[in-house]
Amino acid sequence: MRNKFLGNSDQGYDPVRKIRVALRGLYYAVVFDFAVTYKLVLSLLLLIVFFYYRQWLDFGLILVATGVMLVSEIFNTAIEAICDFVESKYNPKIGIIKDMSAAAAGISIFVWFLVVLIESFRAYSMLTAHN
């Protein structure tokens, strides 16, 4: 395994490579995890509405809540995959780790849901007021 901190990989900063790697990880999360996909689509719809009506505070709130939710979902998936890779059989210690990871994701999803729910009512009010 190559690692720049261990001194066995190329030195230097390659921002294009880092962006490609990050986008590939997001692609995997969206394509292989429906829970991430539908949340991202719902958030994007609200972002479009608030961007169109120039509601910047609402736009920013949805953007931050969605970002936190995506990060926690991706970390949860990664932690579960690492745990399954390290220990394929049932292990109560691994179970605790996976439960804690799921709890962190669950908290961020709950907060995201509340923000989306509140902001959806605001978007609906804006759309019906303009028609």
mmCIF file of N, CA and C in Angstrom:
data_model
loop_
_atom_site.group_PDB
_atom_site.id
_atom_site.type_symbol
_atom_site.label_atom_id
_atom_site.label_comp_id
_atom_site.label_asym_id
_atom_site.label_seq_id
_atom_site.Cartn_x
_atom_site.Cartn_y
_atom_site.Cartn_z
ATOM 1 N N MET A 1 0.847 -1.168 0.000
ATOM 2 C CA MET A 1 0.000 0.000 0.000
ATOM 3 C C MET A 1 0.899 1.240 0.000
ATOM 4 N N ARG A 2 0.593 2.141 -0.899
ATOM 5 C CA ARG A 2 1.398 3.357 -1.019
ATOM 6 C C ARG A 2 0.807 4.452 -0.131
ATOM 7 N N ASN A 3 1.698 5.148 0.574
ATOM 8 C CA ASN A 3 1.259 6.186 1.493
ATOM 9 C C ASN A 3 2.341 7.245 1.598
ATOM 10 N N LYS A 4 1.972 8.501 1.398
ATOM 11 C CA LYS A 4 2.978 9.559 1.443
ATOM 12 C C LYS A 4 3.540 9.764 2.845
ATOM 13 N N PHE A 5 2.789 9.407 3.866
ATOM 14 C CA PHE A 5 3.278 9.564 5.231
ATOM 15 C C PHE A 5 4.305 8.492 5.584
ATOM 16 N N LEU A 6 4.238 7.367 4.903
ATOM 17 C CA LEU A 6 5.221 6.301 5.116
ATOM 18 C C LEU A 6 6.430 6.468 4.210
ATOM 19 N N GLY A 7 6.344 7.431 3.293
ATOM 20 C CA GLY A 7 7.471 7.701 2.406
ATOM 21 C C GLY A 7 7.581 6.758 1.225
ATOM 22 N N ASN A 8 6.519 6.059 0.885
ATOM 23 C CA ASN A 8 6.595 5.128 -0.231
ATOM 24 C C ASN A 8 5.652 5.498 -1.375
ATOM 25 N N SER A 9 5.309 6.784 -1.485
ATOM 26 C CA SER A 9 4.489 7.224 -2.614
ATOM 27 C C SER A 9 5.027 8.553 -3.135
ATOM 28 N N ASP A 10 4.437 8.989 -4.215
ATOM 29 C CA ASP A 10 4.879 10.241 -4.820
ATOM 30 C C ASP A 10 4.563 11.417 -3.908
ATOM 31 N N GLN A 11 5.501 12.309 -3.805
ATOM 32 C CA GLN A 11 5.291 13.520 -3.030
ATOM 33 C C GLN A 11 4.644 14.561 -3.938
ATOM 34 N N GLY A 12 4.104 15.569 -3.356
ATOM 35 C CA GLY A 12 3.494 16.628 -4.138
ATOM 36 C C GLY A 12 1.984 16.614 -4.001
ATOM 37 N N TYR A 13 1.421 17.730 -4.357
ATOM 38 C CA TYR A 13 -0.006 17.921 -4.218
ATOM 39 C C TYR A 13 -0.643 17.890 -5.596
ATOM 40 N N ASP A 14 -1.616 17.033 -5.795
ATOM 41 C CA ASP A 14 -2.313 16.921 -7.066
ATOM 42 C C ASP A 14 -3.808 17.139 -6.821
ATOM 43 N N PRO A 15 -4.263 18.400 -6.889
ATOM 44 C CA PRO A 15 -5.674 18.685 -6.568
ATOM 45 C C PRO A 15 -6.656 18.021 -7.526
ATOM 46 N N VAL A 16 -6.287 17.874 -8.783
ATOM 47 C CA VAL A 16 -7.189 17.244 -9.751
ATOM 48 C C VAL A 16 -7.429 15.783 -9.369
ATOM 49 N N ARG A 17 -6.370 15.089 -8.979
ATOM 50 C CA ARG A 17 -6.504 13.689 -8.559
ATOM 51 C C ARG A 17 -7.377 13.595 -7.313
ATOM 52 N N LYS A 18 -7.167 14.494 -6.356
ATOM 53 C CA LYS A 18 -7.959 14.463 -5.128
ATOM 54 C C LYS A 18 -9.442 14.702 -5.417
ATOM 55 N N ILE A 19 -9.742 15.607 -6.333
ATOM 56 C CA ILE A 19 -11.134 15.874 -6.697
ATOM 57 C C ILE A 19 -11.741 14.656 -7.389
ATOM 58 N N ARG A 20 -10.983 14.021 -8.283
ATOM 59 C CA ARG A 20 -11.473 12.813 -8.964
ATOM 60 C C ARG A 20 -11.781 11.702 -7.957
ATOM 61 N N VAL A 21 -10.903 11.518 -6.997
ATOM 62 C CA VAL A 21 -11.107 10.474 -5.982
ATOM 63 C C VAL A 21 -12.363 10.780 -5.157
ATOM 64 N N ALA A 22 -12.529 12.039 -4.753
ATOM 65 C CA ALA A 22 -13.704 12.423 -3.970
ATOM 66 C C ALA A 22 -14.990 12.236 -4.772
ATOM 67 N N LEU A 23 -14.975 12.630 -6.024
ATOM 68 C CA LEU A 23 -16.164 12.467 -6.868
ATOM 69 C C LEU A 23 -16.480 10.995 -7.111
ATOM 70 N N ARG A 24 -15.442 10.169 -7.230
ATOM 71 C CA ARG A 24 -15.657 8.728 -7.399
ATOM 72 C C ARG A 24 -16.315 8.144 -6.144
ATOM 73 N N GLY A 25 -15.884 8.585 -4.963
ATOM 74 C CA GLY A 25 -16.507 8.127 -3.721
ATOM 75 C C GLY A 25 -17.960 8.558 -3.624
ATOM 76 N N LEU A 26 -18.258 9.796 -4.017
ATOM 77 C CA LEU A 26 -19.636 10.273 -4.021
ATOM 78 C C LEU A 26 -20.471 9.481 -5.031
ATOM 79 N N TYR A 27 -19.887 9.199 -6.185
ATOM 80 C CA TYR A 27 -20.566 8.393 -7.206
ATOM 81 C C TYR A 27 -20.960 7.029 -6.625
ATOM 82 N N TYR A 28 -20.025 6.365 -5.950
ATOM 83 C CA TYR A 28 -20.322 5.060 -5.350
ATOM 84 C C TYR A 28 -21.449 5.175 -4.328
ATOM 85 N N ALA A 29 -21.412 6.227 -3.519
ATOM 86 C CA ALA A 29 -22.445 6.407 -2.496
ATOM 87 C C ALA A 29 -23.817 6.603 -3.132
ATOM 88 N N VAL A 30 -23.877 7.392 -4.188
ATOM 89 C CA VAL A 30 -25.163 7.681 -4.829
ATOM 90 C C VAL A 30 -25.680 6.478 -5.614
ATOM 91 N N VAL A 31 -24.806 5.792 -6.333
ATOM 92 C CA VAL A 31 -25.234 4.687 -7.188
ATOM 93 C C VAL A 31 -25.579 3.435 -6.385
ATOM 94 N N PHE A 32 -24.828 3.148 -5.324
ATOM 95 C CA PHE A 32 -25.005 1.889 -4.612
ATOM 96 C C PHE A 32 -25.823 1.993 -3.328
ATOM 97 N N ASP A 33 -26.201 3.198 -2.915
ATOM 98 C CA ASP A 33 -26.959 3.351 -1.672
ATOM 99 C C ASP A 33 -28.186 4.214 -1.947
ATOM 100 N N PHE A 34 -29.342 3.575 -2.101
ATOM 101 C CA PHE A 34 -30.568 4.292 -2.420
ATOM 102 C C PHE A 34 -30.918 5.311 -1.345
ATOM 103 N N ALA A 35 -30.582 5.032 -0.095
ATOM 104 C CA ALA A 35 -30.864 5.973 0.988
ATOM 105 C C ALA A 35 -30.154 7.302 0.755
ATOM 106 N N VAL A 36 -28.959 7.250 0.239
ATOM 107 C CA VAL A 36 -28.223 8.479 -0.085
ATOM 108 C C VAL A 36 -28.845 9.144 -1.306
ATOM 109 N N THR A 37 -29.203 8.357 -2.306
ATOM 110 C CA THR A 37 -29.715 8.893 -3.567
ATOM 111 C C THR A 37 -30.990 9.697 -3.371
ATOM 112 N N TYR A 38 -31.978 9.129 -2.686
ATOM 113 C CA TYR A 38 -33.242 9.853 -2.577
ATOM 114 C C TYR A 38 -33.101 11.101 -1.712
ATOM 115 N N LYS A 39 -32.257 11.048 -0.698
ATOM 116 C CA LYS A 39 -32.045 12.242 0.122
ATOM 117 C C LYS A 39 -31.359 13.337 -0.678
ATOM 118 N N LEU A 40 -30.414 12.954 -1.485
ATOM 119 C CA LEU A 40 -29.706 13.923 -2.314
ATOM 120 C C LEU A 40 -30.649 14.541 -3.356
ATOM 121 N N VAL A 41 -31.493 13.738 -3.985
ATOM 122 C CA VAL A 41 -32.442 14.252 -4.975
ATOM 123 C C VAL A 41 -33.427 15.214 -4.330
ATOM 124 N N LEU A 42 -33.967 14.856 -3.178
ATOM 125 C CA LEU A 42 -34.900 15.734 -2.475
ATOM 126 C C LEU A 42 -34.234 17.060 -2.108
ATOM 127 N N SER A 43 -33.023 16.977 -1.617
ATOM 128 C CA SER A 43 -32.292 18.194 -1.261
ATOM 129 C C SER A 43 -32.023 19.059 -2.492
ATOM 130 N N LEU A 44 -31.647 18.433 -3.589
ATOM 131 C CA LEU A 44 -31.375 19.189 -4.817
ATOM 132 C C LEU A 44 -32.622 19.910 -5.321
ATOM 133 N N LEU A 45 -33.781 19.271 -5.216
ATOM 134 C CA LEU A 45 -35.023 19.932 -5.625
ATOM 135 C C LEU A 45 -35.277 21.182 -4.787
ATOM 136 N N LEU A 46 -35.101 21.062 -3.484
ATOM 137 C CA LEU A 46 -35.284 22.230 -2.623
ATOM 138 C C LEU A 46 -34.234 23.302 -2.901
ATOM 139 N N LEU A 47 -33.007 22.881 -3.143
ATOM 140 C CA LEU A 47 -31.953 23.846 -3.455
ATOM 141 C C LEU A 47 -32.284 24.631 -4.724
ATOM 142 N N ILE A 48 -32.837 23.964 -5.705
ATOM 143 C CA ILE A 48 -33.217 24.647 -6.944
ATOM 144 C C ILE A 48 -34.302 25.699 -6.674
ATOM 145 N N VAL A 49 -35.303 25.323 -5.883
ATOM 146 C CA VAL A 49 -36.383 26.273 -5.567
ATOM 147 C C VAL A 49 -35.831 27.494 -4.844
ATOM 148 N N PHE A 50 -35.031 27.265 -3.814
ATOM 149 C CA PHE A 50 -34.523 28.392 -3.033
ATOM 150 C C PHE A 50 -33.509 29.218 -3.815
ATOM 151 N N PHE A 51 -32.773 28.589 -4.689
ATOM 152 C CA PHE A 51 -31.851 29.339 -5.543
ATOM 153 C C PHE A 51 -32.638 30.211 -6.515
ATOM 154 N N TYR A 52 -33.665 29.648 -7.105
ATOM 155 C CA TYR A 52 -34.478 30.394 -8.062
ATOM 156 C C TYR A 52 -35.113 31.619 -7.413
ATOM 157 N N TYR A 53 -35.637 31.463 -6.206
ATOM 158 C CA TYR A 53 -36.284 32.574 -5.501
ATOM 159 C C TYR A 53 -35.312 33.399 -4.657
ATOM 160 N N ARG A 54 -34.035 33.109 -4.781
ATOM 161 C CA ARG A 54 -32.971 33.849 -4.099
ATOM 162 C C ARG A 54 -33.177 33.907 -2.575
ATOM 163 N N GLN A 55 -33.553 32.787 -2.034
ATOM 164 C CA GLN A 55 -33.705 32.647 -0.584
ATOM 165 C C GLN A 55 -32.408 32.034 -0.056
ATOM 166 N N TRP A 56 -31.413 32.889 0.132
ATOM 167 C CA TRP A 56 -30.052 32.413 0.384
ATOM 168 C C TRP A 56 -29.887 31.731 1.737
ATOM 169 N N LEU A 57 -30.573 32.222 2.755
ATOM 170 C CA LEU A 57 -30.460 31.578 4.068
ATOM 171 C C LEU A 57 -31.044 30.167 4.023
ATOM 172 N N ASP A 58 -32.206 30.021 3.392
ATOM 173 C CA ASP A 58 -32.820 28.698 3.250
ATOM 174 C C ASP A 58 -31.935 27.789 2.396
ATOM 175 N N PHE A 59 -31.402 28.336 1.319
ATOM 176 C CA PHE A 59 -30.502 27.590 0.446
ATOM 177 C C PHE A 59 -29.293 27.081 1.235
ATOM 178 N N GLY A 60 -28.692 27.977 2.011
ATOM 179 C CA GLY A 60 -27.516 27.606 2.805
ATOM 180 C C GLY A 60 -27.826 26.559 3.858
ATOM 181 N N LEU A 61 -28.984 26.686 4.490
ATOM 182 C CA LEU A 61 -29.380 25.727 5.523
ATOM 183 C C LEU A 61 -29.559 24.327 4.932
ATOM 184 N N ILE A 62 -30.235 24.246 3.792
ATOM 185 C CA ILE A 62 -30.408 22.955 3.123
ATOM 186 C C ILE A 62 -29.052 22.401 2.689
ATOM 187 N N LEU A 63 -28.196 23.272 2.163
ATOM 188 C CA LEU A 63 -26.877 22.842 1.700
ATOM 189 C C LEU A 63 -26.046 22.264 2.845
ATOM 190 N N VAL A 64 -26.027 22.941 3.974
ATOM 191 C CA VAL A 64 -25.246 22.466 5.130
ATOM 192 C C VAL A 64 -25.835 21.168 5.693
ATOM 193 N N ALA A 65 -27.156 21.130 5.866
ATOM 194 C CA ALA A 65 -27.794 19.922 6.412
ATOM 195 C C ALA A 65 -27.559 18.720 5.488
ATOM 196 N N THR A 66 -27.632 18.948 4.184
ATOM 197 C CA THR A 66 -27.405 17.866 3.227
ATOM 198 C C THR A 66 -25.948 17.423 3.247
ATOM 199 N N GLY A 67 -25.037 18.371 3.333
ATOM 200 C CA GLY A 67 -23.617 18.032 3.403
ATOM 201 C C GLY A 67 -23.290 17.193 4.622
ATOM 202 N N VAL A 68 -23.803 17.584 5.778
ATOM 203 C CA VAL A 68 -23.552 16.831 7.009
ATOM 204 C C VAL A 68 -24.161 15.430 6.901
ATOM 205 N N MET A 69 -25.372 15.348 6.353
ATOM 206 C CA MET A 69 -26.024 14.050 6.190
ATOM 207 C C MET A 69 -25.219 13.150 5.254
ATOM 208 N N LEU A 70 -24.761 13.699 4.125
ATOM 209 C CA LEU A 70 -23.978 12.896 3.176
ATOM 210 C C LEU A 70 -22.676 12.406 3.797
ATOM 211 N N VAL A 71 -21.998 13.289 4.496
ATOM 212 C CA VAL A 71 -20.733 12.907 5.138
ATOM 213 C C VAL A 71 -20.968 11.784 6.146
ATOM 214 N N SER A 72 -21.994 11.918 6.971
ATOM 215 C CA SER A 72 -22.234 10.877 7.981
ATOM 216 C C SER A 72 -22.675 9.565 7.345
ATOM 217 N N GLU A 73 -23.488 9.626 6.286
ATOM 218 C CA GLU A 73 -23.898 8.400 5.593
ATOM 219 C C GLU A 73 -22.695 7.697 4.965
ATOM 220 N N ILE A 74 -21.821 8.469 4.345
ATOM 221 C CA ILE A 74 -20.641 7.882 3.698
ATOM 222 C C ILE A 74 -19.686 7.303 4.737
ATOM 223 N N PHE A 75 -19.464 8.030 5.839
ATOM 224 C CA PHE A 75 -18.614 7.487 6.903
ATOM 225 C C PHE A 75 -19.228 6.218 7.489
ATOM 226 N N ASN A 76 -20.533 6.221 7.706
ATOM 227 C CA ASN A 76 -21.195 5.035 8.248
ATOM 228 C C ASN A 76 -21.003 3.840 7.321
ATOM 229 N N THR A 77 -21.197 4.051 6.035
ATOM 230 C CA THR A 77 -21.010 2.968 5.074
ATOM 231 C C THR A 77 -19.568 2.477 5.063
ATOM 232 N N ALA A 78 -18.624 3.414 5.110
ATOM 233 C CA ALA A 78 -17.202 3.036 5.109
ATOM 234 C C ALA A 78 -16.830 2.269 6.380
ATOM 235 N N ILE A 79 -17.309 2.722 7.518
ATOM 236 C CA ILE A 79 -16.998 2.042 8.782
ATOM 237 C C ILE A 79 -17.588 0.631 8.779
ATOM 238 N N GLU A 80 -18.821 0.498 8.313
ATOM 239 C CA GLU A 80 -19.427 -0.834 8.252
ATOM 240 C C GLU A 80 -18.667 -1.753 7.298
ATOM 241 N N ALA A 81 -18.225 -1.211 6.166
ATOM 242 C CA ALA A 81 -17.474 -2.026 5.206
ATOM 243 C C ALA A 81 -16.136 -2.467 5.795
ATOM 244 N N ILE A 82 -15.461 -1.564 6.482
ATOM 245 C CA ILE A 82 -14.178 -1.919 7.116
ATOM 246 C C ILE A 82 -14.400 -2.990 8.179
ATOM 247 N N CYS A 83 -15.443 -2.819 8.993
ATOM 248 C CA CYS A 83 -15.740 -3.816 10.031
ATOM 249 C C CYS A 83 -16.024 -5.181 9.416
ATOM 250 N N ASP A 84 -16.815 -5.209 8.346
ATOM 251 C CA ASP A 84 -17.119 -6.483 7.692
ATOM 252 C C ASP A 84 -15.882 -7.091 7.045
ATOM 253 N N PHE A 85 -14.978 -6.256 6.566
ATOM 254 C CA PHE A 85 -13.739 -6.741 5.957
ATOM 255 C C PHE A 85 -12.812 -7.339 7.016
ATOM 256 N N VAL A 86 -12.732 -6.667 8.163
ATOM 257 C CA VAL A 86 -11.837 -7.113 9.235
ATOM 258 C C VAL A 86 -12.378 -8.357 9.928
ATOM 259 N N GLU A 87 -13.680 -8.406 10.151
ATOM 260 C CA GLU A 87 -14.287 -9.513 10.893
ATOM 261 C C GLU A 87 -15.552 -9.948 10.169
ATOM 262 N N SER A 88 -15.475 -11.053 9.447
ATOM 263 C CA SER A 88 -16.630 -11.504 8.661
ATOM 264 C C SER A 88 -17.671 -12.233 9.518
ATOM 265 N N LYS A 89 -17.248 -12.816 10.635
ATOM 266 C CA LYS A 89 -18.176 -13.507 11.524
ATOM 267 C C LYS A 89 -18.739 -12.517 12.543
ATOM 268 N N TYR A 90 -19.813 -12.923 13.216
ATOM 269 C CA TYR A 90 -20.409 -12.067 14.234
ATOM 270 C C TYR A 90 -19.416 -11.833 15.366
ATOM 271 N N ASN A 91 -19.279 -10.579 15.731
ATOM 272 C CA ASN A 91 -18.421 -10.189 16.844
ATOM 273 C C ASN A 91 -19.143 -9.070 17.578
ATOM 274 N N PRO A 92 -19.438 -9.249 18.870
ATOM 275 C CA PRO A 92 -20.198 -8.219 19.587
ATOM 276 C C PRO A 92 -19.482 -6.861 19.634
ATOM 277 N N LYS A 93 -18.165 -6.865 19.644
ATOM 278 C CA LYS A 93 -17.418 -5.597 19.653
ATOM 279 C C LYS A 93 -17.594 -4.870 18.317
ATOM 280 N N ILE A 94 -17.550 -5.620 17.221
ATOM 281 C CA ILE A 94 -17.788 -5.028 15.906
ATOM 282 C C ILE A 94 -19.223 -4.509 15.834
ATOM 283 N N GLY A 95 -20.149 -5.249 16.434
ATOM 284 C CA GLY A 95 -21.546 -4.825 16.469
ATOM 285 C C GLY A 95 -21.719 -3.476 17.152
ATOM 286 N N ILE A 96 -20.996 -3.276 18.242
ATOM 287 C CA ILE A 96 -21.062 -1.999 18.962
ATOM 288 C C ILE A 96 -20.520 -0.870 18.089
ATOM 289 N N ILE A 97 -19.409 -1.123 17.424
ATOM 290 C CA ILE A 97 -18.820 -0.118 16.532
ATOM 291 C C ILE A 97 -19.810 0.254 15.431
ATOM 292 N N LYS A 98 -20.418 -0.752 14.817
ATOM 293 C CA LYS A 98 -21.366 -0.498 13.737
ATOM 294 C C LYS A 98 -22.615 0.217 14.252
ATOM 295 N N ASP A 99 -23.066 -0.132 15.456
ATOM 296 C CA ASP A 99 -24.224 0.548 16.040
ATOM 297 C C ASP A 99 -23.929 2.017 16.323
ATOM 298 N N MET A 100 -22.739 2.303 16.820
ATOM 299 C CA MET A 100 -22.371 3.700 17.090
ATOM 300 C C MET A 100 -22.280 4.498 15.795
ATOM 301 N N SER A 101 -21.734 3.877 14.764
ATOM 302 C CA SER A 101 -21.653 4.532 13.462
ATOM 303 C C SER A 101 -23.050 4.805 12.908
ATOM 304 N N ALA A 102 -23.927 3.836 13.045
ATOM 305 C CA ALA A 102 -25.309 4.007 12.586
ATOM 306 C C ALA A 102 -26.028 5.084 13.392
ATOM 307 N N ALA A 103 -25.734 5.176 14.681
ATOM 308 C CA ALA A 103 -26.353 6.210 15.510
ATOM 309 C C ALA A 103 -25.929 7.606 15.049
ATOM 310 N N ALA A 104 -24.656 7.773 14.731
ATOM 311 C CA ALA A 104 -24.181 9.069 14.242
ATOM 312 C C ALA A 104 -24.883 9.437 12.939
ATOM 313 N N ALA A 105 -24.992 8.472 12.044
ATOM 314 C CA ALA A 105 -25.697 8.719 10.784
ATOM 315 C C ALA A 105 -27.173 9.003 11.053
ATOM 316 N N GLY A 106 -27.760 8.273 11.968
ATOM 317 C CA GLY A 106 -29.172 8.474 12.297
ATOM 318 C C GLY A 106 -29.463 9.859 12.836
ATOM 319 N N ILE A 107 -28.585 10.367 13.677
ATOM 320 C CA ILE A 107 -28.766 11.715 14.218
ATOM 321 C C ILE A 107 -28.714 12.747 13.099
ATOM 322 N N SER A 108 -27.744 12.612 12.207
ATOM 323 C CA SER A 108 -27.639 13.587 11.119
ATOM 324 C C SER A 108 -28.816 13.467 10.151
ATOM 325 N N ILE A 109 -29.308 12.261 9.942
ATOM 326 C CA ILE A 109 -30.477 12.074 9.081
ATOM 327 C C ILE A 109 -31.707 12.689 9.722
ATOM 328 N N PHE A 110 -31.869 12.546 11.024
ATOM 329 C CA PHE A 110 -32.999 13.148 11.737
ATOM 330 C C PHE A 110 -32.966 14.668 11.613
ATOM 331 N N VAL A 111 -31.807 15.261 11.828
ATOM 332 C CA VAL A 111 -31.678 16.715 11.702
ATOM 333 C C VAL A 111 -31.942 17.140 10.258
ATOM 334 N N TRP A 112 -31.374 16.402 9.301
ATOM 335 C CA TRP A 112 -31.615 16.699 7.882
ATOM 336 C C TRP A 112 -33.113 16.639 7.581
ATOM 337 N N PHE A 113 -33.794 15.611 8.083
ATOM 338 C CA PHE A 113 -35.217 15.448 7.847
ATOM 339 C C PHE A 113 -36.010 16.630 8.397
ATOM 340 N N LEU A 114 -35.694 17.064 9.612
ATOM 341 C CA LEU A 114 -36.392 18.215 10.188
ATOM 342 C C LEU A 114 -36.171 19.467 9.351
ATOM 343 N N VAL A 115 -34.936 19.704 8.943
ATOM 344 C CA VAL A 115 -34.633 20.879 8.114
ATOM 345 C C VAL A 115 -35.385 20.794 6.792
ATOM 346 N N VAL A 116 -35.358 19.637 6.148
ATOM 347 C CA VAL A 116 -36.050 19.463 4.863
ATOM 348 C C VAL A 116 -37.559 19.633 5.034
ATOM 349 N N LEU A 117 -38.102 19.098 6.109
ATOM 350 C CA LEU A 117 -39.540 19.220 6.358
ATOM 351 C C LEU A 117 -39.937 20.689 6.530
ATOM 352 N N ILE A 118 -39.237 21.393 7.379
ATOM 353 C CA ILE A 118 -39.536 22.808 7.614
ATOM 354 C C ILE A 118 -39.350 23.620 6.340
ATOM 355 N N GLU A 119 -38.245 23.380 5.646
ATOM 356 C CA GLU A 119 -37.962 24.137 4.433
ATOM 357 C C GLU A 119 -38.907 23.767 3.288
ATOM 358 N N SER A 120 -39.423 22.551 3.275
ATOM 359 C CA SER A 120 -40.401 22.164 2.264
ATOM 360 C C SER A 120 -41.688 22.964 2.436
ATOM 361 N N PHE A 121 -42.116 23.150 3.672
ATOM 362 C CA PHE A 121 -43.295 23.982 3.913
ATOM 363 C C PHE A 121 -43.055 25.419 3.475
ATOM 364 N N ARG A 122 -41.846 25.915 3.727
ATOM 365 C CA ARG A 122 -41.521 27.282 3.288
ATOM 366 C C ARG A 122 -41.521 27.368 1.763
ATOM 367 N N ALA A 123 -40.960 26.364 1.105
ATOM 368 C CA ALA A 123 -40.930 26.362 -0.362
ATOM 369 C C ALA A 123 -42.345 26.265 -0.921
ATOM 370 N N TYR A 124 -43.168 25.428 -0.331
ATOM 371 C CA TYR A 124 -44.551 25.296 -0.783
ATOM 372 C C TYR A 124 -45.288 26.621 -0.626
ATOM 373 N N SER A 125 -45.070 27.290 0.488
ATOM 374 C CA SER A 125 -45.700 28.597 0.712
ATOM 375 C C SER A 125 -45.249 29.620 -0.337
ATOM 376 N N MET A 126 -43.961 29.606 -0.665
ATOM 377 C CA MET A 126 -43.448 30.534 -1.666
ATOM 378 C C MET A 126 -44.046 30.239 -3.032
ATOM 379 N N LEU A 127 -44.124 28.960 -3.383
ATOM 380 C CA LEU A 127 -44.627 28.579 -4.707
ATOM 381 C C LEU A 127 -46.110 28.900 -4.846
ATOM 382 N N THR A 128 -46.893 28.661 -3.799
ATOM 383 C CA THR A 128 -48.330 28.952 -3.890
ATOM 384 C C THR A 128 -48.605 30.447 -3.819
ATOM 385 N N ALA A 129 -47.748 31.201 -3.161
ATOM 386 C CA ALA A 129 -47.932 32.663 -3.093
ATOM 387 C C ALA A 129 -47.640 33.325 -4.425
ATOM 388 N N HIS A 130 -46.753 32.749 -5.209
ATOM 389 C CA HIS A 130 -46.381 33.322 -6.501
ATOM 390 C C HIS A 130 -47.331 32.913 -7.623
ATOM 391 N N ASN A 131 -48.241 32.007 -7.375
ATOM 392 C CA ASN A 131 -49.166 31.551 -8.428
ATOM 393 C C ASN A 131 -50.525 32.148 -8.277
#
